[in-house]
Amino acid sequence: MRLLQRHLCMIAMSLAALSSAQAAPLVEPTLHIKPAASGAGHVALTLDACGGQTDTRILSALVENKIPATIFVTGIWLKRNAAAVEIMRAHRDLFELENHGGRHIPAVDTPRKIYGIRSAGSPDAVLAEVESGAAALARTGEPAPKWFRGATAEYSPSAIAMIRKLGFKIAGFSINGDGGSLLGAKETAKRIAAAKDGDVIIAHINQPTHAAGEGVVQGLLALKDKGMTFVRLDDADGTGNHGTTD
Ligand SMILES: [Zn+2]
């Protein structure tokens, strides 16, 4: 009986150790670009295409107003949005396509849930997510991606190190423009319009039915009216924390 108690105690202790390892804090890295040397300043607009469809309100506004953007696409989104990809490819001066993973699975190498999405859960699964995202871009004939942004934009520090070893920089942000596309149009417009020289904005281009998309367009036009210019990550000097770019 005593032996059994001791055994149970050992199990409890190892379970506690396991759950504390799983609770290791995730990081949500920031990214800034070097401020503009002159003029009203510049910002980098990054838009995630996680899955689902294309918000043509945003895509059309970018083309009409010649606003460059870095689009983080998943393998899933690429498969279902050939028409939008064609428009982006027809405007290579505006659009840079980068890696948002093969299946939109958070780049976290321990099993857990982030915003209700199950993490990759192991180092191998993180690698598969990153590499399958790059392969999907290669299949569409795009240049090899240089930047990666994982689903939910949260990472375990060990996953960051792994992704860097694969040769990708990791794209954080400094302004959460649309709150995961769940904010209203007014609040989204306000957040984006408040961007300052050197900011990196994140918003979504895959939720055509959400009010946030309308706010993305309004916010971008407000920035443009102020004389702010837009650069893609490829054309900017981006610096992130948590070892994401250096
Ligand atoms: Zn996403």
GROMACS .gro file of C-alpha atoms and ligand atoms in nm:
model
  247
    1MET     CA    1   0.000   0.000   0.000
    2ARG     CA    2   0.281   0.236   0.095
    3LEU     CA    3   0.455   0.152  -0.227
    4LEU     CA    4   0.140   0.229  -0.422
    5GLN     CA    5   0.106   0.566  -0.249
    6ARG     CA    6   0.463   0.651  -0.333
    7HIS     CA    7   0.407   0.547  -0.690
    8LEU     CA    8   0.094   0.764  -0.718
    9CYS     CA    9   0.284   1.054  -0.566
   10MET     CA   10   0.558   1.016  -0.828
   11ILE     CA   11   0.298   1.016  -1.105
   12ALA     CA   12   0.140   1.332  -0.963
   13MET     CA   13   0.479   1.501  -0.949
   14SER     CA   14   0.568   1.414  -1.305
   15LEU     CA   15   0.226   1.530  -1.427
   16ALA     CA   16   0.284   1.862  -1.249
   17ALA     CA   17   0.624   1.896  -1.415
   18LEU     CA   18   0.469   1.816  -1.752
   19SER     CA   19   0.194   2.075  -1.719
   20SER     CA   20   0.437   2.344  -1.608
   21ALA     CA   21   0.651   2.269  -1.914
   22GLN     CA   22   0.341   2.307  -2.132
   23ALA     CA   23   0.259   2.636  -1.964
   24ALA     CA   24   0.596   2.788  -2.066
   25PRO     CA   25   0.498   3.134  -2.183
   26LEU     CA   26   0.444   3.190  -2.553
   27VAL     CA   27   0.572   3.504  -2.715
   28GLU     CA   28   0.399   3.743  -2.954
   29PRO     CA   29   0.696   3.917  -3.119
   30THR     CA   30   0.690   4.278  -3.233
   31LEU     CA   31   0.831   4.405  -3.561
   32HIS     CA   32   0.923   4.760  -3.661
   33ILE     CA   33   1.081   4.893  -3.977
   34LYS     CA   34   1.349   5.157  -3.986
   35PRO     CA   35   1.178   5.500  -3.991
   36ALA     CA   36   1.178   5.690  -4.318
   37ALA     CA   37   1.467   5.931  -4.364
   38SER     CA   38   1.237   6.207  -4.485
   39GLY     CA   39   0.875   6.294  -4.559
   40ALA     CA   40   0.561   6.198  -4.370
   41GLY     CA   41   0.696   5.856  -4.279
   42HIS     CA   42   0.632   5.503  -4.395
   43VAL     CA   43   0.467   5.190  -4.261
   44ALA     CA   44   0.458   4.825  -4.364
   45LEU     CA   45   0.112   4.681  -4.422
   46THR     CA   46   0.094   4.305  -4.365
   47LEU     CA   47  -0.227   4.115  -4.435
   48ASP     CA   48  -0.291   3.756  -4.336
   49ALA     CA   49  -0.478   3.517  -4.565
   50CYS     CA   50  -0.533   3.239  -4.311
   51GLY     CA   51  -0.794   3.037  -4.497
   52GLY     CA   52  -1.142   3.112  -4.628
   53GLN     CA   53  -1.188   3.365  -4.904
   54THR     CA   54  -1.063   3.700  -5.028
   55ASP     CA   55  -1.183   4.038  -4.907
   56THR     CA   56  -1.206   4.210  -5.244
   57ARG     CA   57  -1.290   4.542  -5.074
   58ILE     CA   58  -0.931   4.544  -4.947
   59LEU     CA   59  -0.768   4.391  -5.256
   60SER     CA   60  -0.937   4.640  -5.491
   61ALA     CA   61  -0.852   4.936  -5.269
   62LEU     CA   62  -0.484   4.834  -5.264
   63VAL     CA   63  -0.473   4.805  -5.644
   64GLU     CA   64  -0.668   5.127  -5.708
   65ASN     CA   65  -0.461   5.330  -5.463
   66LYS     CA   66  -0.130   5.159  -5.545
   67ILE     CA   67  -0.070   5.061  -5.185
   68PRO     CA   68   0.199   4.792  -5.154
   69ALA     CA   69   0.139   4.512  -4.905
   70THR     CA   70   0.298   4.194  -4.779
   71ILE     CA   71   0.042   3.911  -4.788
   72PHE     CA   72   0.094   3.612  -4.558
   73VAL     CA   73  -0.076   3.320  -4.729
   74THR     CA   74  -0.138   2.961  -4.620
   75GLY     CA   75  -0.138   2.657  -4.846
   76ILE     CA   76  -0.512   2.623  -4.779
   77TRP     CA   77  -0.586   2.980  -4.889
   78LEU     CA   78  -0.371   2.953  -5.202
   79LYS     CA   79  -0.569   2.648  -5.316
   80ARG     CA   80  -0.907   2.819  -5.283
   81ASN     CA   81  -0.828   3.170  -5.407
   82ALA     CA   82  -0.672   3.135  -5.750
   83ALA     CA   83  -0.844   3.449  -5.884
   84ALA     CA   84  -0.704   3.668  -5.606
   85VAL     CA   85  -0.358   3.516  -5.653
   86GLU     CA   86  -0.379   3.606  -6.023
   87ILE     CA   87  -0.458   3.969  -5.936
   88MET     CA   88  -0.164   3.980  -5.695
   89ARG     CA   89   0.069   3.830  -5.953
   90ALA     CA   90  -0.049   4.082  -6.210
   91HIS     CA   91   0.069   4.356  -5.970
   92ARG     CA   92   0.407   4.233  -5.858
   93ASP     CA   93   0.512   4.589  -5.783
   94LEU     CA   94   0.245   4.595  -5.509
   95PHE     CA   95   0.224   4.247  -5.363
   96GLU     CA   96   0.483   4.036  -5.187
   97LEU     CA   97   0.359   3.689  -5.089
   98GLU     CA   98   0.508   3.533  -4.778
   99ASN     CA   99   0.464   3.215  -4.573
  100HIS     CA  100   0.172   3.182  -4.327
  101GLY     CA  101   0.212   2.804  -4.303
  102GLY     CA  102   0.070   2.506  -4.489
  103ARG     CA  103  -0.241   2.447  -4.280
  104HIS     CA  104  -0.269   2.748  -4.046
  105ILE     CA  105  -0.144   2.565  -3.740
  106PRO     CA  106   0.025   2.769  -3.461
  107ALA     CA  107   0.406   2.731  -3.457
  108VAL     CA  108   0.416   2.609  -3.100
  109ASP     CA  109   0.602   2.285  -3.035
  110THR     CA  110   0.410   2.172  -2.726
  111PRO     CA  111   0.048   2.059  -2.733
  112ARG     CA  112  -0.189   2.341  -2.631
  113LYS     CA  113  -0.463   2.561  -2.769
  114ILE     CA  114  -0.419   2.925  -2.871
  115TYR     CA  115  -0.739   3.123  -2.934
  116GLY     CA  116  -0.908   2.783  -2.961
  117ILE     CA  117  -0.669   2.658  -3.234
  118ARG     CA  118  -0.469   2.344  -3.159
  119SER     CA  119  -0.093   2.404  -3.175
  120ALA     CA  120   0.144   2.205  -3.396
  121GLY     CA  121   0.240   2.027  -3.073
  122SER     CA  122   0.587   1.897  -3.161
  123PRO     CA  123   0.906   2.021  -3.328
  124ASP     CA  124   0.839   1.796  -3.631
  125ALA     CA  125   0.490   1.936  -3.673
  126VAL     CA  126   0.622   2.295  -3.658
  127LEU     CA  127   0.874   2.209  -3.930
  128ALA     CA  128   0.604   2.049  -4.144
  129GLU     CA  129   0.382   2.358  -4.110
  130VAL     CA  130   0.661   2.598  -4.211
  131GLU     CA  131   0.797   2.386  -4.495
  132SER     CA  132   0.457   2.299  -4.641
  133GLY     CA  133   0.368   2.670  -4.649
  134ALA     CA  134   0.686   2.748  -4.843
  135ALA     CA  135   0.625   2.453  -5.078
  136ALA     CA  136   0.271   2.572  -5.152
  137LEU     CA  137   0.407   2.913  -5.256
  138ALA     CA  138   0.674   2.748  -5.471
  139ARG     CA  139   0.404   2.543  -5.649
  140THR     CA  140   0.224   2.861  -5.756
  141GLY     CA  141   0.548   2.985  -5.911
  142GLU     CA  142   0.613   3.250  -5.648
  143PRO     CA  143   0.967   3.343  -5.543
  144ALA     CA  144   1.086   3.157  -5.233
  145PRO     CA  145   0.941   3.324  -4.921
  146LYS     CA  146   1.180   3.495  -4.680
  147TRP     CA  147   0.937   3.572  -4.400
  148PHE     CA  148   0.719   3.344  -4.191
  149ARG     CA  149   0.426   3.432  -3.969
  150GLY     CA  150   0.262   3.148  -3.779
  151ALA     CA  151  -0.113   3.115  -3.722
  152THR     CA  152  -0.216   3.333  -3.422
  153ALA     CA  153   0.127   3.508  -3.440
  154GLU     CA  154   0.227   3.339  -3.112
  155TYR     CA  155   0.527   3.109  -3.080
  156SER     CA  156   0.719   2.903  -2.833
  157PRO     CA  157   1.076   3.038  -2.809
  158SER     CA  158   1.214   2.700  -2.922
  159ALA     CA  159   0.994   2.712  -3.233
  160ILE     CA  160   1.130   3.059  -3.315
  161ALA     CA  161   1.484   2.921  -3.304
  162MET     CA  162   1.386   2.633  -3.534
  163ILE     CA  163   1.216   2.857  -3.790
  164ARG     CA  164   1.518   3.091  -3.795
  165LYS     CA  165   1.741   2.789  -3.865
  166LEU     CA  166   1.529   2.714  -4.172
  167GLY     CA  167   1.629   3.059  -4.297
  168PHE     CA  168   1.306   3.253  -4.239
  169LYS     CA  169   1.270   3.581  -4.056
  170ILE     CA  170   0.961   3.587  -3.836
  171ALA     CA  171   0.711   3.864  -3.893
  172GLY     CA  172   0.576   4.019  -3.578
  173PHE     CA  173   0.391   4.350  -3.591
  174SER     CA  174   0.352   4.672  -3.395
  175ILE     CA  175  -0.012   4.758  -3.465
  176ASN     CA  176  -0.291   4.503  -3.436
  177GLY     CA  177  -0.517   4.667  -3.692
  178ASP     CA  178  -0.829   4.452  -3.689
  179GLY     CA  179  -0.810   4.234  -3.375
  180GLY     CA  180  -0.807   3.910  -3.573
  181SER     CA  181  -1.068   4.062  -3.811
  182LEU     CA  182  -1.318   4.069  -3.525
  183LEU     CA  183  -1.323   4.443  -3.457
  184GLY     CA  184  -1.585   4.680  -3.596
  185ALA     CA  185  -1.512   4.902  -3.893
  186LYS     CA  186  -1.475   5.220  -3.687
  187GLU     CA  187  -1.227   5.082  -3.434
  188THR     CA  188  -1.024   4.912  -3.710
  189ALA     CA  189  -1.004   5.235  -3.910
  190LYS     CA  190  -0.899   5.426  -3.598
  191ARG     CA  191  -0.621   5.182  -3.510
  192ILE     CA  192  -0.477   5.175  -3.862
  193ALA     CA  193  -0.504   5.551  -3.910
  194ALA     CA  194  -0.301   5.596  -3.589
  195ALA     CA  195   0.007   5.420  -3.736
  196LYS     CA  196   0.332   5.611  -3.705
  197ASP     CA  197   0.654   5.612  -3.905
  198GLY     CA  198   0.816   5.267  -3.876
  199ASP     CA  199   0.507   5.074  -3.770
  200VAL     CA  200   0.416   4.731  -3.902
  201ILE     CA  201   0.039   4.683  -3.928
  202ILE     CA  202  -0.131   4.344  -3.918
  203ALA     CA  203  -0.484   4.286  -4.047
  204HIS     CA  204  -0.670   4.018  -4.246
  205ILE     CA  205  -0.763   3.989  -4.612
  206ASN     CA  206  -0.957   3.662  -4.589
  207GLN     CA  207  -1.284   3.767  -4.420
  208PRO     CA  208  -1.501   3.939  -4.681
  209THR     CA  209  -1.811   3.932  -4.460
  210HIS     CA  210  -1.655   4.100  -4.156
  211ALA     CA  211  -1.704   4.470  -4.084
  212ALA     CA  212  -1.332   4.502  -4.004
  213GLY     CA  213  -1.243   4.488  -4.376
  214GLU     CA  214  -1.427   4.813  -4.442
  215GLY     CA  215  -1.229   4.970  -4.157
  216VAL     CA  216  -0.900   4.845  -4.303
  217VAL     CA  217  -0.973   5.034  -4.626
  218GLN     CA  218  -1.078   5.352  -4.441
  219GLY     CA  219  -0.772   5.344  -4.217
  220LEU     CA  220  -0.532   5.294  -4.510
  221LEU     CA  221  -0.688   5.578  -4.708
  222ALA     CA  222  -0.660   5.806  -4.404
  223LEU     CA  223  -0.287   5.724  -4.379
  224LYS     CA  224  -0.241   5.786  -4.749
  225ASP     CA  225  -0.417   6.124  -4.719
  226LYS     CA  226  -0.167   6.220  -4.448
  227GLY     CA  227   0.115   6.154  -4.693
  228MET     CA  228   0.226   5.829  -4.532
  229THR     CA  229   0.387   5.585  -4.775
  230PHE     CA  230   0.379   5.205  -4.766
  231VAL     CA  231   0.660   4.954  -4.803
  232ARG     CA  232   0.675   4.577  -4.822
  233LEU     CA  233   0.884   4.377  -4.579
  234ASP     CA  234   1.125   4.290  -4.861
  235ASP     CA  235   1.198   4.659  -4.917
  236ALA     CA  236   1.228   4.757  -4.552
  237ASP     CA  237   1.477   4.711  -4.275
  238GLY     CA  238   1.270   4.517  -4.021
  239THR     CA  239   1.375   4.456  -3.662
  240GLY     CA  240   1.187   4.224  -3.432
  241ASN     CA  241   1.235   4.114  -3.072
  242HIS     CA  242   1.272   3.761  -2.927
  243GLY     CA  243   1.538   3.672  -3.186
  244THR     CA  244   1.292   3.685  -3.476
  245THR     CA  245   1.505   3.882  -3.723
  246ASP     CA  246   1.867   3.888  -3.604
  247ZN      ZN  247  -0.372   3.358  -3.979
   0.00000   0.00000   0.00000
